[in-house]
Short mmCIF file of C-alpha atoms in Angstrom, two decimals:
data_model
loop_
_atom_site.label_atom_id
_atom_site.label_comp_id
_atom_site.label_asym_id
_atom_site.label_seq_id
_atom_site.Cartn_x
_atom_site.Cartn_y
_atom_site.Cartn_z
CA MET A 1 -36.50 -17.65 226.70
CA LYS A 2 -32.93 -18.68 227.37
CA ALA A 3 -30.29 -15.03 226.57
CA TYR A 4 -27.12 -16.29 226.75
CA ILE A 5 -24.19 -13.38 227.56
CA PHE A 6 -20.60 -13.10 226.81
CA PRO A 7 -18.34 -11.24 229.70
CA GLY A 8 -15.45 -8.51 228.40
CA GLN A 9 -12.01 -7.52 229.42
CA GLY A 10 -10.96 -7.83 232.85
CA ALA A 11 -13.00 -11.04 233.48
CA GLN A 12 -9.28 -13.34 233.70
CA PHE A 13 -8.49 -15.13 235.59
CA THR A 14 -5.15 -17.92 235.94
CA GLY A 15 -6.21 -21.23 235.40
CA MET A 16 -9.02 -20.25 233.86
CA GLY A 17 -9.84 -22.93 230.85
CA LYS A 18 -7.95 -25.89 232.33
CA ASP A 19 -11.26 -27.82 233.75
CA LEU A 20 -12.68 -27.61 230.03
CA TYR A 21 -8.94 -28.71 228.74
CA GLU A 22 -8.66 -31.05 230.73
CA ASN A 23 -11.92 -32.53 230.97
CA SER A 24 -12.68 -32.46 226.97
CA SER A 25 -10.96 -34.21 224.16
CA LYS A 26 -12.90 -30.99 221.91
CA ALA A 27 -11.97 -28.11 224.29
CA LYS A 28 -8.46 -29.53 223.56
CA ASP A 29 -8.73 -29.16 219.61
CA LEU A 30 -9.23 -25.98 220.01
CA PHE A 31 -6.95 -24.60 222.27
CA HIS A 32 -4.74 -25.96 220.55
CA GLN A 33 -5.88 -24.53 217.38
CA ALA A 34 -5.49 -21.14 218.80
CA ASN A 35 -2.55 -21.86 220.07
CA GLU A 36 -1.56 -22.20 216.39
CA VAL A 37 -3.77 -18.89 215.21
CA LEU A 38 -2.64 -16.83 217.72
CA GLY A 39 1.75 -17.33 216.62
CA PHE A 40 2.46 -18.46 220.46
CA ASP A 41 0.95 -20.50 223.54
CA ILE A 42 -1.50 -18.76 224.75
CA THR A 43 -3.18 -21.48 227.04
CA LYS A 44 -0.09 -20.85 228.48
CA ILE A 45 -1.33 -18.04 229.96
CA MET A 46 -4.08 -18.90 230.47
CA PHE A 47 -3.67 -21.95 232.67
CA GLU A 48 -0.46 -21.41 234.31
CA GLY A 49 -0.07 -17.22 234.01
CA THR A 50 0.64 -14.83 236.47
CA ALA A 51 -2.11 -11.20 237.23
CA ASP A 52 0.29 -9.57 234.92
CA GLU A 53 0.53 -11.51 232.41
CA LEU A 54 -3.60 -12.09 231.67
CA LYS A 55 -3.75 -7.99 232.06
CA GLU A 56 -2.11 -7.44 229.34
CA THR A 57 -4.72 -6.67 226.01
CA LYS A 58 -2.99 -9.01 223.60
CA VAL A 59 -3.53 -12.14 225.94
CA THR A 60 -6.29 -10.58 227.82
CA GLN A 61 -9.28 -10.31 225.34
CA PRO A 62 -8.19 -14.60 223.40
CA ALA A 63 -8.52 -15.65 226.61
CA ILE A 64 -11.91 -14.43 227.73
CA PHE A 65 -13.12 -15.19 223.84
CA LEU A 66 -11.50 -18.61 223.95
CA HIS A 67 -12.66 -19.32 227.41
CA SER A 68 -15.88 -18.41 226.51
CA THR A 69 -16.40 -19.84 223.25
CA ILE A 70 -14.55 -23.07 224.26
CA LEU A 71 -17.17 -23.54 226.78
CA ALA A 72 -20.28 -22.58 224.28
CA GLU A 73 -18.83 -25.29 222.74
CA VAL A 74 -17.87 -27.53 224.70
CA MET A 75 -22.22 -27.57 226.18
CA GLY A 76 -23.24 -28.70 222.67
CA ASP A 77 -26.85 -30.10 223.03
CA LYS A 78 -27.08 -28.49 226.19
CA PHE A 79 -27.15 -25.01 224.55
CA GLN A 80 -30.30 -23.91 222.71
CA PRO A 81 -29.66 -20.32 223.09
CA ASP A 82 -32.89 -18.15 222.09
CA MET A 83 -30.96 -14.83 222.10
CA VAL A 84 -26.76 -13.74 222.88
CA ALA A 85 -25.35 -10.14 223.72
CA GLY A 86 -22.11 -9.54 224.72
CA HIS A 87 -20.97 -7.28 226.48
CA SER A 88 -17.89 -4.91 224.73
CA LEU A 89 -15.22 -7.90 223.32
CA GLY A 90 -17.88 -10.51 224.63
CA GLU A 91 -19.78 -9.79 221.49
CA ILE A 92 -17.22 -11.62 219.30
CA SER A 93 -18.13 -14.81 221.30
CA ALA A 94 -21.98 -13.68 221.46
CA LEU A 95 -20.84 -13.89 217.02
CA VAL A 96 -19.38 -16.91 217.46
CA ALA A 97 -21.63 -18.75 219.87
CA ASN A 98 -24.27 -17.54 217.16
CA ARG A 99 -22.72 -18.93 214.23
CA THR A 100 -22.47 -15.79 212.69
CA LEU A 101 -18.44 -16.25 212.99
CA ALA A 102 -16.39 -19.47 212.02
CA PHE A 103 -14.22 -19.63 215.74
CA SER A 104 -10.18 -19.17 214.05
CA ASP A 105 -12.39 -16.56 212.39
CA GLY A 106 -13.66 -15.09 215.44
CA LEU A 107 -9.64 -15.41 217.48
CA ARG A 108 -8.58 -13.74 214.80
CA LEU A 109 -10.23 -10.21 214.66
CA VAL A 110 -10.56 -10.56 219.33
CA TYR A 111 -6.46 -10.53 218.76
CA LYS A 112 -6.40 -7.76 215.72
CA ARG A 113 -9.09 -5.81 218.31
CA ALA A 114 -6.22 -6.03 221.31
CA LEU A 115 -3.55 -5.20 219.63
CA ALA A 116 -5.38 -2.59 217.67
CA MET A 117 -5.97 -1.08 220.73
CA GLN A 118 -2.80 -1.11 222.54
CA LYS A 119 -1.72 0.75 219.54
CA ALA A 120 -4.14 3.97 220.42
CA CYS A 121 -3.98 3.37 224.15
CA GLU A 122 -0.50 3.46 223.54
CA ALA A 123 -1.01 6.96 221.03
CA THR A 124 -2.56 8.54 223.84
CA PRO A 125 -2.45 9.09 226.82
CA SER A 126 -6.02 8.08 228.10
CA THR A 127 -8.38 6.00 230.78
CA MET A 128 -11.56 5.26 231.81
CA ALA A 129 -13.22 5.82 235.45
CA ALA A 130 -17.16 3.87 236.78
CA VAL A 131 -19.92 6.55 237.80
CA LEU A 132 -22.19 5.52 240.41
CA GLY A 133 -25.41 6.41 242.10
CA LEU A 134 -25.67 9.89 239.24
CA GLU A 135 -28.42 9.43 236.45
CA ASP A 136 -27.43 8.53 232.73
CA HIS A 137 -28.21 12.17 231.79
CA LEU A 138 -26.52 14.21 234.15
CA VAL A 139 -23.31 12.48 233.55
CA GLU A 140 -23.80 13.20 229.72
CA GLU A 141 -24.31 16.56 230.56
CA ILE A 142 -21.23 16.57 232.90
CA CYS A 143 -19.14 14.90 229.91
CA ALA A 144 -20.32 17.58 227.26
CA ASN A 145 -19.37 20.19 229.66
CA THR A 146 -16.47 19.67 230.57
CA PRO A 147 -13.54 20.15 228.01
CA GLY A 148 -11.78 17.68 225.81
CA ILE A 149 -12.20 14.00 225.37
CA VAL A 150 -14.51 12.73 227.65
CA VAL A 151 -17.96 11.17 226.48
CA ALA A 152 -20.14 8.84 228.90
CA ALA A 153 -18.61 4.54 227.56
CA ASN A 154 -20.33 1.83 228.99
CA TYR A 155 -23.87 2.09 230.15
CA ASN A 156 -23.85 -1.51 232.35
CA CYS A 157 -26.84 -0.85 235.41
CA PRO A 158 -29.05 1.89 236.29
CA GLY A 159 -26.81 4.16 238.67
CA GLN A 160 -23.46 2.57 237.05
CA LEU A 161 -21.91 3.72 234.55
CA VAL A 162 -18.11 4.15 233.56
CA ILE A 163 -16.96 7.26 231.63
CA SER A 164 -13.29 6.89 228.18
CA GLY A 165 -11.62 10.15 227.76
CA ASP A 166 -8.10 11.80 227.61
CA VAL A 167 -6.44 12.00 230.58
CA ASP A 168 -7.16 15.33 231.80
CA ALA A 169 -10.64 15.35 230.79
CA VAL A 170 -11.64 12.11 232.81
CA GLY A 171 -10.23 13.68 235.49
CA LYS A 172 -12.11 16.59 235.65
CA ALA A 173 -15.23 15.07 234.92
CA CYS A 174 -14.94 12.85 237.60
CA GLU A 175 -14.83 16.32 240.30
CA SER A 176 -17.73 17.93 237.93
CA LEU A 177 -19.11 14.38 239.13
CA LYS A 178 -18.81 14.08 242.42
CA GLU A 179 -19.89 17.84 242.81
CA ALA A 180 -22.72 16.79 241.35
CA GLY A 181 -23.94 13.83 243.77
CA ALA A 182 -21.78 10.70 242.29
CA ARG A 183 -21.38 8.62 245.47
CA ARG A 184 -17.91 7.08 243.69
CA ALA A 185 -16.13 8.09 240.39
CA LEU A 186 -13.59 5.83 240.25
CA ILE A 187 -10.12 6.16 238.13
CA LEU A 188 -10.21 2.32 236.41
CA PRO A 189 -6.88 0.33 236.15
CA VAL A 190 -6.38 0.37 232.49
CA GLY A 191 -4.69 1.39 229.51
CA GLY A 192 -7.49 3.55 227.78
CA ALA A 193 -9.79 5.06 226.58
CA PHE A 194 -12.69 2.04 225.18
CA HIS A 195 -15.72 2.54 223.81
CA SER A 196 -14.66 6.61 223.61
CA PRO A 197 -13.67 9.11 219.68
CA LEU A 198 -9.77 8.14 221.03
CA MET A 199 -10.64 4.55 219.59
CA GLU A 200 -10.80 6.42 216.19
CA PRO A 201 -7.21 4.20 214.44
CA ALA A 202 -8.37 1.24 216.25
CA ARG A 203 -11.82 1.11 214.45
CA GLU A 204 -10.14 2.24 210.74
CA GLU A 205 -7.65 -0.77 211.73
CA LEU A 206 -10.04 -3.10 212.65
CA ALA A 207 -12.95 -2.59 210.27
CA ALA A 208 -11.51 -3.39 207.67
CA ALA A 209 -10.00 -6.63 209.47
CA ILE A 210 -14.08 -7.00 209.45
CA GLU A 211 -14.77 -6.41 206.51
CA ALA A 212 -13.42 -8.95 204.89
CA THR A 213 -14.22 -11.28 207.34
CA GLN A 214 -17.13 -13.76 206.14
CA PHE A 215 -19.86 -13.12 208.52
CA THR A 216 -23.11 -15.28 207.61
CA ALA A 217 -26.82 -15.59 208.89
CA PRO A 218 -27.16 -16.55 212.31
CA ALA A 219 -28.49 -19.28 214.76
CA CYS A 220 -30.59 -16.51 216.89
CA PRO A 221 -30.92 -12.69 217.74
CA ILE A 222 -28.50 -10.86 218.44
CA TYR A 223 -28.22 -7.75 220.69
CA GLN A 224 -25.42 -5.52 219.46
CA ASN A 225 -23.64 -2.59 222.50
CA VAL A 226 -24.53 0.20 219.23
CA SER A 227 -27.68 -0.67 218.18
CA THR A 228 -29.00 -2.88 221.72
CA PHE A 229 -31.92 -3.95 219.41
CA ALA A 230 -31.98 -7.82 217.95
CA VAL A 231 -30.64 -8.31 214.99
CA THR A 232 -30.22 -11.70 213.03
CA ASP A 233 -28.79 -9.97 209.39
CA PRO A 234 -25.46 -10.71 208.25
CA SER A 235 -24.19 -6.91 207.10
CA GLU A 236 -25.97 -5.09 209.50
CA ILE A 237 -24.62 -7.16 212.29
CA LYS A 238 -21.01 -6.54 210.57
CA GLU A 239 -21.84 -3.28 210.88
CA ASN A 240 -22.34 -2.93 214.37
CA LEU A 241 -19.08 -4.52 215.41
CA ILE A 242 -16.66 -1.59 213.26
CA PHE A 243 -18.23 0.94 214.80
CA GLN A 244 -18.39 -0.63 218.12
CA LEU A 245 -14.87 0.45 219.40
CA THR A 246 -16.05 4.11 220.10
CA ALA A 247 -19.19 3.88 220.57
CA PRO A 248 -21.03 2.98 224.38
CA VAL A 249 -22.10 -0.20 225.49
CA LYS A 250 -25.63 0.35 225.93
CA TRP A 251 -25.95 -2.95 228.09
CA THR A 252 -28.58 -1.79 230.11
CA GLN A 253 -30.41 -0.27 227.31
CA SER A 254 -29.71 -4.55 225.61
CA ILE A 255 -31.13 -6.06 228.45
CA GLN A 256 -34.07 -4.03 228.36
CA ASN A 257 -35.11 -5.23 225.39
CA MET A 258 -34.30 -9.13 225.16
CA ILE A 259 -36.91 -8.89 228.47
CA LYS A 260 -39.16 -7.09 226.36
CA ASP A 261 -38.95 -9.52 223.67
CA GLY A 262 -39.72 -11.68 225.75
CA ALA A 263 -35.76 -13.25 227.57
CA THR A 264 -36.87 -14.10 230.79
CA LYS A 265 -33.55 -17.08 231.82
CA PHE A 266 -30.23 -15.25 231.38
CA ILE A 267 -26.60 -17.34 231.51
CA GLU A 268 -23.86 -15.92 231.41
CA VAL A 269 -20.53 -17.95 229.21
CA GLY A 270 -17.59 -17.40 230.17
CA PRO A 271 -15.32 -16.23 233.13
CA GLY A 272 -16.51 -14.77 236.02
CA ASN A 273 -20.23 -13.83 237.26
CA VAL A 274 -20.33 -9.67 236.35
CA LEU A 275 -23.12 -9.57 233.71
CA GLN A 276 -25.57 -12.22 235.92
CA GLY A 277 -25.25 -8.87 238.70
CA LEU A 278 -25.86 -6.76 236.08
CA VAL A 279 -28.75 -7.95 234.82
CA LYS A 280 -30.06 -8.43 238.87
CA LYS A 281 -30.12 -4.84 239.24
CA ILE A 282 -31.82 -3.99 235.54
CA ASP A 283 -34.46 -6.46 236.47
CA SER A 284 -34.41 -8.07 239.81
CA SER A 285 -36.97 -10.51 238.79
CA ALA A 286 -34.77 -11.80 235.96
CA GLU A 287 -33.65 -15.37 236.56
CA THR A 288 -29.75 -15.87 235.82
CA GLU A 289 -27.21 -18.77 236.02
CA LYS A 290 -23.90 -19.41 235.31
CA SER A 291 -23.32 -22.48 232.61
CA GLU A 292 -21.46 -25.98 233.34
CA ILE A 293 -19.96 -28.19 230.92
#
């Protein structure tokens, strides 16, 4: 069974999507539609922008979404998923790819999400850190015993977890994690505490937009970050998506469940190849590949 997986923030690069634009009239139409929906020329930033311009959350998130969803669309009949999943932001790309969301609705939600997250980041000094070489339960325990707000945010693969919270708490937790034997506990260059309680204002703002958006029965199940199991019910998908901003991304558990349910090949759709690497670390026998036009 084929599982298609969609990347999140951090996979962006200058020139992303340009080959799609130049080689497909369908892609060109969708990029033009995106410029109209967003009200600014995102294609120009994607194709020619600097790394700093692309790093802005309000640009990064729609740019990665566009690269992923337009690639899936251009693949045409070659795109035949038995199941899908997306890492954080990538979950919305996956929901467009499996026909739960219309392209323009997905783009509006992504942009709303980006702006709401940016606002939440500016409200409280917060950050994230990558923790390597420590068991999940030890990381969770240390976070729980650290004063302030710090939680496990991304379960990327065994031995690789990202924590998230207020600046002081994340710093203190990193010291404790190193003392406990972590190979690394490294502060990440991000603007805020994604997938933590500090994203509550963004979750509330996005919830209203999600509730007002039409979700239809998908073409195949999605394994969502919050629940990790196959979901096909539109109202359940909607609910999981609302809680995604303040809940951890359970990527390890989602991939394990997809394999349990019969996934034999994982195809990454969008910029970068981070997710293929994570899948291999979760299960070295899983077959992975990069999607092509």
